[in-house]
mmCIF file with all atom_site columns, C-alpha atoms in Angstrom:
data_model
loop_
_atom_site.group_PDB
_atom_site.id
_atom_site.type_symbol
_atom_site.label_atom_id
_atom_site.label_alt_id
_atom_site.label_comp_id
_atom_site.label_asym_id
_atom_site.label_entity_id
_atom_site.label_seq_id
_atom_site.pdbx_PDB_ins_code
_atom_site.Cartn_x
_atom_site.Cartn_y
_atom_site.Cartn_z
_atom_site.occupancy
_atom_site.B_iso_or_equiv
_atom_site.pdbx_formal_charge
_atom_site.auth_seq_id
_atom_site.auth_comp_id
_atom_site.auth_asym_id
_atom_site.auth_atom_id
_atom_site.pdbx_PDB_model_num
ATOM 1   C CA . MET A 1 1   ? -7.588  -23.561 -2.865  1.00 85.00 ? 286 MET A CA 1
ATOM 2   C CA . ARG A 1 2   ? -8.740  -21.944 0.450   1.00 91.00 ? 287 ARG A CA 1
ATOM 3   C CA . VAL A 1 3   ? -5.440  -22.514 2.177   1.00 96.00 ? 288 VAL A CA 1
ATOM 4   C CA . PHE A 1 4   ? -3.795  -20.422 -0.802  1.00 96.00 ? 289 PHE A CA 1
ATOM 5   C CA . PHE A 1 5   ? -5.835  -17.699 -0.593  1.00 96.00 ? 290 PHE A CA 1
ATOM 6   C CA . VAL A 1 6   ? -5.566  -17.304 3.301   1.00 96.00 ? 291 VAL A CA 1
ATOM 7   C CA . LEU A 1 7   ? -1.947  -17.794 3.011   1.00 97.00 ? 292 LEU A CA 1
ATOM 8   C CA . LEU A 1 8   ? -1.827  -14.922 0.273   1.00 97.00 ? 293 LEU A CA 1
ATOM 9   C CA . ARG A 1 9   ? -4.085  -12.691 2.496   1.00 98.00 ? 294 ARG A CA 1
ATOM 10  C CA . MET A 1 10  ? -1.712  -13.381 5.156   1.00 98.00 ? 295 MET A CA 1
ATOM 11  C CA . ALA A 1 11  ? 1.669   -12.564 3.049   1.00 98.00 ? 296 ALA A CA 1
ATOM 12  C CA . LEU A 1 12  ? -0.301  -9.379  1.769   1.00 98.00 ? 297 LEU A CA 1
ATOM 13  C CA . GLY A 1 13  ? -0.859  -8.333  5.456   1.00 98.00 ? 298 GLY A CA 1
ATOM 14  C CA . LEU A 1 14  ? 2.884   -8.555  6.218   1.00 98.00 ? 299 LEU A CA 1
ATOM 15  C CA . VAL A 1 15  ? 3.782   -6.593  3.011   1.00 98.00 ? 300 VAL A CA 1
ATOM 16  C CA . PHE A 1 16  ? 1.624   -3.635  4.363   1.00 98.00 ? 301 PHE A CA 1
ATOM 17  C CA . LEU A 1 17  ? 3.250   -3.758  7.813   1.00 98.00 ? 302 LEU A CA 1
ATOM 18  C CA . PHE A 1 18  ? 6.546   -4.049  6.353   1.00 97.00 ? 303 PHE A CA 1
ATOM 19  C CA . ALA A 1 19  ? 5.847   -1.124  4.288   1.00 96.00 ? 304 ALA A CA 1
ATOM 20  C CA . ALA A 1 20  ? 4.489   0.672   7.376   1.00 97.00 ? 305 ALA A CA 1
ATOM 21  C CA . TRP A 1 21  ? 7.498   0.761   9.585   1.00 96.00 ? 306 TRP A CA 1
ATOM 22  C CA . ASP A 1 22  ? 10.356  2.753   8.039   1.00 95.00 ? 307 ASP A CA 1
ATOM 23  C CA . LYS A 1 23  ? 7.290   5.365   7.601   1.00 96.00 ? 308 LYS A CA 1
ATOM 24  C CA . ILE A 1 24  ? 6.414   5.251   11.305  1.00 97.00 ? 309 ILE A CA 1
ATOM 25  C CA . VAL A 1 25  ? 10.151  5.242   12.459  1.00 96.00 ? 310 VAL A CA 1
ATOM 26  C CA . ASP A 1 26  ? 10.907  8.306   10.009  1.00 95.00 ? 311 ASP A CA 1
ATOM 27  C CA . PRO A 1 27  ? 8.143   10.354  9.558   1.00 96.00 ? 312 PRO A CA 1
ATOM 28  C CA . MET A 1 28  ? 9.567   13.662  8.682   1.00 96.00 ? 313 MET A CA 1
ATOM 29  C CA . ALA A 1 29  ? 11.585  11.606  5.714   1.00 94.00 ? 314 ALA A CA 1
ATOM 30  C CA . PHE A 1 30  ? 8.285   10.121  4.718   1.00 96.00 ? 315 PHE A CA 1
ATOM 31  C CA . ALA A 1 31  ? 6.776   13.854  4.386   1.00 97.00 ? 316 ALA A CA 1
ATOM 32  C CA . LYS A 1 32  ? 9.765   14.925  2.666   1.00 95.00 ? 317 LYS A CA 1
ATOM 33  C CA . ILE A 1 33  ? 8.731   12.090  0.042   1.00 95.00 ? 318 ILE A CA 1
ATOM 34  C CA . ILE A 1 34  ? 4.922   13.168  0.075   1.00 96.00 ? 319 ILE A CA 1
ATOM 35  C CA . ARG A 1 35  ? 5.661   17.036  -0.787  1.00 96.00 ? 320 ARG A CA 1
ATOM 36  C CA . ASN A 1 36  ? 8.247   15.457  -3.651  1.00 94.00 ? 321 ASN A CA 1
ATOM 37  C CA . TYR A 1 37  ? 5.293   14.015  -5.327  1.00 95.00 ? 322 TYR A CA 1
ATOM 38  C CA . GLN A 1 38  ? 3.467   17.683  -5.811  1.00 95.00 ? 323 GLN A CA 1
ATOM 39  C CA . ILE A 1 39  ? 0.008   16.229  -5.216  1.00 96.00 ? 324 ILE A CA 1
ATOM 40  C CA . LEU A 1 40  ? -0.890  17.408  -2.081  1.00 96.00 ? 325 LEU A CA 1
ATOM 41  C CA . PRO A 1 41  ? -0.990  20.936  -0.250  1.00 97.00 ? 326 PRO A CA 1
ATOM 42  C CA . ASP A 1 42  ? 1.589   21.758  1.867   1.00 95.00 ? 327 ASP A CA 1
ATOM 43  C CA . MET A 1 43  ? -0.627  21.557  5.039   1.00 96.00 ? 328 MET A CA 1
ATOM 44  C CA . ALA A 1 44  ? -1.851  18.325  4.264   1.00 97.00 ? 329 ALA A CA 1
ATOM 45  C CA . VAL A 1 45  ? 1.632   16.497  3.945   1.00 97.00 ? 330 VAL A CA 1
ATOM 46  C CA . SER A 1 46  ? 2.456   16.326  7.435   1.00 97.00 ? 331 SER A CA 1
ATOM 47  C CA . ALA A 1 47  ? -0.952  14.699  8.655   1.00 97.00 ? 332 ALA A CA 1
ATOM 48  C CA . VAL A 1 48  ? -1.075  12.205  5.596   1.00 97.00 ? 333 VAL A CA 1
ATOM 49  C CA . ALA A 1 49  ? 2.516   11.294  6.731   1.00 97.00 ? 334 ALA A CA 1
ATOM 50  C CA . LEU A 1 50  ? 1.610   10.818  10.288  1.00 97.00 ? 335 LEU A CA 1
ATOM 51  C CA . VAL A 1 51  ? -1.700  8.951   9.590   1.00 98.00 ? 336 VAL A CA 1
ATOM 52  C CA . LEU A 1 52  ? -1.051  6.735   6.344   1.00 98.00 ? 337 LEU A CA 1
ATOM 53  C CA . PRO A 1 53  ? 1.466   4.444   7.817   1.00 98.00 ? 338 PRO A CA 1
ATOM 54  C CA . TRP A 1 54  ? -0.633  3.890   10.689  1.00 98.00 ? 339 TRP A CA 1
ATOM 55  C CA . ILE A 1 55  ? -3.744  2.702   8.329   1.00 98.00 ? 340 ILE A CA 1
ATOM 56  C CA . GLU A 1 56  ? -1.400  0.543   6.303   1.00 98.00 ? 341 GLU A CA 1
ATOM 57  C CA . VAL A 1 57  ? -0.495  -1.252  10.023  1.00 98.00 ? 342 VAL A CA 1
ATOM 58  C CA . VAL A 1 58  ? -4.279  -1.559  10.505  1.00 98.00 ? 343 VAL A CA 1
ATOM 59  C CA . VAL A 1 59  ? -5.205  -3.003  7.347   1.00 98.00 ? 344 VAL A CA 1
ATOM 60  C CA . GLY A 1 60  ? -1.896  -5.322  7.397   1.00 98.00 ? 345 GLY A CA 1
ATOM 61  C CA . MET A 1 61  ? -3.229  -6.800  10.700  1.00 98.00 ? 346 MET A CA 1
ATOM 62  C CA . CYS A 1 62  ? -6.470  -7.178  9.725   1.00 98.00 ? 347 CYS A CA 1
ATOM 63  C CA . LEU A 1 63  ? -5.172  -8.831  6.506   1.00 98.00 ? 348 LEU A CA 1
ATOM 64  C CA . LEU A 1 64  ? -3.004  -11.162 8.517   1.00 97.00 ? 349 LEU A CA 1
ATOM 65  C CA . THR A 1 65  ? -5.699  -11.823 11.065  1.00 97.00 ? 350 THR A CA 1
ATOM 66  C CA . GLY A 1 66  ? -8.915  -12.204 8.443   1.00 96.00 ? 351 GLY A CA 1
ATOM 67  C CA . PHE A 1 67  ? -10.465 -9.649  11.037  1.00 96.00 ? 352 PHE A CA 1
ATOM 68  C CA . VAL A 1 68  ? -12.909 -7.527  8.623   1.00 97.00 ? 353 VAL A CA 1
ATOM 69  C CA . ALA A 1 69  ? -10.904 -8.858  5.696   1.00 96.00 ? 354 ALA A CA 1
ATOM 70  C CA . ARG A 1 70  ? -13.530 -7.672  3.313   1.00 96.00 ? 355 ARG A CA 1
ATOM 71  C CA . GLY A 1 71  ? -12.600 -3.901  4.252   1.00 97.00 ? 356 GLY A CA 1
ATOM 72  C CA . ALA A 1 72  ? -9.146  -4.454  4.708   1.00 98.00 ? 357 ALA A CA 1
ATOM 73  C CA . SER A 1 73  ? -8.657  -6.148  1.450   1.00 98.00 ? 358 SER A CA 1
ATOM 74  C CA . LEU A 1 74  ? -10.671 -3.394  -0.576  1.00 98.00 ? 359 LEU A CA 1
ATOM 75  C CA . SER A 1 75  ? -8.826  -0.908  1.444   1.00 98.00 ? 360 SER A CA 1
ATOM 76  C CA . ALA A 1 76  ? -5.729  -2.508  0.420   1.00 98.00 ? 361 ALA A CA 1
ATOM 77  C CA . SER A 1 77  ? -6.774  -2.437  -3.154  1.00 98.00 ? 362 SER A CA 1
ATOM 78  C CA . LEU A 1 78  ? -7.446  1.219   -3.050  1.00 98.00 ? 363 LEU A CA 1
ATOM 79  C CA . MET A 1 79  ? -4.282  2.282   -1.464  1.00 98.00 ? 364 MET A CA 1
ATOM 80  C CA . MET A 1 80  ? -2.415  0.637   -4.140  1.00 98.00 ? 365 MET A CA 1
ATOM 81  C CA . ALA A 1 81  ? -4.378  1.941   -6.824  1.00 98.00 ? 366 ALA A CA 1
ATOM 82  C CA . VAL A 1 82  ? -3.732  5.587   -5.273  1.00 97.00 ? 367 VAL A CA 1
ATOM 83  C CA . PHE A 1 83  ? -0.268  4.857   -4.697  1.00 96.00 ? 368 PHE A CA 1
ATOM 84  C CA . LEU A 1 84  ? 0.372   3.535   -8.211  1.00 97.00 ? 369 LEU A CA 1
ATOM 85  C CA . ALA A 1 85  ? -1.639  6.502   -9.583  1.00 97.00 ? 370 ALA A CA 1
ATOM 86  C CA . ALA A 1 86  ? 0.714   8.867   -7.632  1.00 96.00 ? 371 ALA A CA 1
ATOM 87  C CA . MET A 1 87  ? 3.920   7.089   -8.861  1.00 96.00 ? 372 MET A CA 1
ATOM 88  C CA . ALA A 1 88  ? 2.584   7.509   -12.329 1.00 96.00 ? 373 ALA A CA 1
ATOM 89  C CA . TRP A 1 89  ? 1.825   10.990  -11.946 1.00 95.00 ? 374 TRP A CA 1
ATOM 90  C CA . ALA A 1 90  ? 5.480   11.998  -10.584 1.00 95.00 ? 375 ALA A CA 1
ATOM 91  C CA . TRP A 1 91  ? 6.732   9.513   -13.652 1.00 94.00 ? 376 TRP A CA 1
ATOM 92  C CA . HIS A 1 92  ? 4.718   11.639  -16.383 1.00 95.00 ? 377 HIS A CA 1
ATOM 93  C CA . LYS A 1 93  ? 5.742   14.932  -14.735 1.00 94.00 ? 378 LYS A CA 1
ATOM 94  C CA . GLY A 1 94  ? 9.327   14.119  -14.693 1.00 93.00 ? 379 GLY A CA 1
ATOM 95  C CA . ILE A 1 95  ? 9.809   14.327  -10.878 1.00 91.00 ? 380 ILE A CA 1
ATOM 96  C CA . ALA A 1 96  ? 12.720  12.442  -9.668  1.00 86.00 ? 381 ALA A CA 1
ATOM 97  C CA . THR A 1 97  ? 11.687  11.182  -6.109  1.00 89.00 ? 382 THR A CA 1
ATOM 98  C CA . GLN A 1 98  ? 11.399  8.458   -4.122  1.00 90.00 ? 383 GLN A CA 1
ATOM 99  C CA . CYS A 1 99  ? 8.939   5.623   -4.282  1.00 90.00 ? 384 CYS A CA 1
ATOM 100 C CA . GLY A 1 100 ? 8.161   5.593   -0.385  1.00 92.00 ? 385 GLY A CA 1
ATOM 101 C CA . CYS A 1 101 ? 6.636   2.226   -0.645  1.00 91.00 ? 386 CYS A CA 1
ATOM 102 C CA . PHE A 1 102 ? 8.844   0.224   1.825   1.00 92.00 ? 387 PHE A CA 1
ATOM 103 C CA . THR A 1 103 ? 11.750  2.882   2.810   1.00 89.00 ? 388 THR A CA 1
ATOM 104 C CA . THR A 1 104 ? 12.593  6.251   3.057   1.00 89.00 ? 389 THR A CA 1
ATOM 105 C CA . LYS A 1 105 ? 15.809  5.946   2.324   1.00 84.00 ? 390 LYS A CA 1
ATOM 106 C CA . ALA A 1 106 ? 17.460  7.746   -0.945  1.00 74.00 ? 391 ALA A CA 1
ATOM 107 C CA . ASP A 1 107 ? 17.977  4.407   -2.759  1.00 74.00 ? 392 ASP A CA 1
ATOM 108 C CA . ASP A 1 108 ? 14.194  3.839   -3.661  1.00 74.00 ? 393 ASP A CA 1
ATOM 109 C CA . ALA A 1 109 ? 13.673  6.057   -6.542  1.00 84.00 ? 394 ALA A CA 1
ATOM 110 C CA . ILE A 1 110 ? 10.599  5.430   -8.856  1.00 90.00 ? 395 ILE A CA 1
ATOM 111 C CA . SER A 1 111 ? 11.542  3.185   -11.840 1.00 91.00 ? 396 SER A CA 1
ATOM 112 C CA . GLN A 1 112 ? 10.030  0.787   -13.948 1.00 93.00 ? 397 GLN A CA 1
ATOM 113 C CA . ALA A 1 113 ? 11.055  -1.999  -11.623 1.00 93.00 ? 398 ALA A CA 1
ATOM 114 C CA . THR A 1 114 ? 8.748   -0.231  -8.913  1.00 93.00 ? 399 THR A CA 1
ATOM 115 C CA . PHE A 1 115 ? 5.952   -0.246  -11.046 1.00 96.00 ? 400 PHE A CA 1
ATOM 116 C CA . ILE A 1 116 ? 6.382   -3.887  -11.688 1.00 96.00 ? 401 ILE A CA 1
ATOM 117 C CA . ARG A 1 117 ? 6.557   -4.549  -8.180  1.00 96.00 ? 402 ARG A CA 1
ATOM 118 C CA . ASP A 1 118 ? 3.785   -2.417  -6.818  1.00 96.00 ? 403 ASP A CA 1
ATOM 119 C CA . GLY A 1 119 ? 1.507   -3.256  -10.044 1.00 97.00 ? 404 GLY A CA 1
ATOM 120 C CA . SER A 1 120 ? 2.023   -7.029  -8.353  1.00 98.00 ? 405 SER A CA 1
ATOM 121 C CA . ILE A 1 121 ? 1.111   -6.117  -5.070  1.00 98.00 ? 406 ILE A CA 1
ATOM 122 C CA . MET A 1 122 ? -1.749  -4.413  -6.510  1.00 98.00 ? 407 MET A CA 1
ATOM 123 C CA . ALA A 1 123 ? -2.619  -7.927  -8.409  1.00 98.00 ? 408 ALA A CA 1
ATOM 124 C CA . VAL A 1 124 ? -2.732  -9.864  -5.278  1.00 98.00 ? 409 VAL A CA 1
ATOM 125 C CA . CYS A 1 125 ? -4.886  -7.279  -3.612  1.00 98.00 ? 410 CYS A CA 1
ATOM 126 C CA . LEU A 1 126 ? -7.382  -7.614  -5.955  1.00 98.00 ? 411 LEU A CA 1
ATOM 127 C CA . LEU A 1 127 ? -7.016  -11.413 -6.174  1.00 97.00 ? 412 LEU A CA 1
ATOM 128 C CA . VAL A 1 128 ? -7.445  -11.424 -1.986  1.00 98.00 ? 413 VAL A CA 1
ATOM 129 C CA . THR A 1 129 ? -10.473 -8.925  -2.442  1.00 97.00 ? 414 THR A CA 1
ATOM 130 C CA . LEU A 1 130 ? -11.996 -10.851 -5.008  1.00 97.00 ? 415 LEU A CA 1
ATOM 131 C CA . ASP A 1 131 ? -11.759 -14.239 -2.899  1.00 97.00 ? 416 ASP A CA 1
ATOM 132 C CA . VAL A 1 132 ? -12.974 -12.710 0.365   1.00 96.00 ? 417 VAL A CA 1
ATOM 133 C CA . PHE A 1 133 ? -15.892 -11.082 -1.275  1.00 95.00 ? 418 PHE A CA 1
ATOM 134 C CA . ILE A 1 134 ? -16.903 -14.399 -3.121  1.00 95.00 ? 419 ILE A CA 1
ATOM 135 C CA . ARG A 1 135 ? -16.557 -16.335 -0.017  1.00 92.00 ? 420 ARG A CA 1
ATOM 136 C CA . ALA A 1 136 ? -18.932 -14.112 1.718   1.00 90.00 ? 421 ALA A CA 1
ATOM 137 C CA . ARG A 1 137 ? -21.429 -14.141 -0.689  1.00 90.00 ? 422 ARG A CA 1
ATOM 138 C CA . ARG A 1 138 ? -21.227 -17.839 -0.982  1.00 90.00 ? 423 ARG A CA 1
ATOM 139 C CA . ALA A 1 139 ? -21.453 -17.749 3.118   1.00 85.00 ? 424 ALA A CA 1
ATOM 140 C CA . LEU A 1 140 ? -25.249 -16.128 2.876   1.00 82.00 ? 425 LEU A CA 1
#
């Protein structure tokens, strides 16, 4: 079972690294997506567009390597909760925008499939978080 959770943690790390790539390559497009959500004030949008993908990289690398796995898995879970909440906000308000999860391209609109995909990633985050915290507790 230990190997399964290590592989799951590493796969989650790769997901976060993959998710960050397009945002790092095109931060202006990512800023436009963030602005479309209509949650953050305009003066915060550019900063979030520049910093958030690098946080995803750090979390992804930590998950991949196992370095500070508790903090990384908890951060991943919290980020996914915020991402899902932002998408739910936009969906509820009828804002037609791109998800911005894995690409900044126009073909990534928020849909039920997006919620299923991101909800599944959130479930994996929670499983990995639970595993690393339980293992750390048992190690004491």
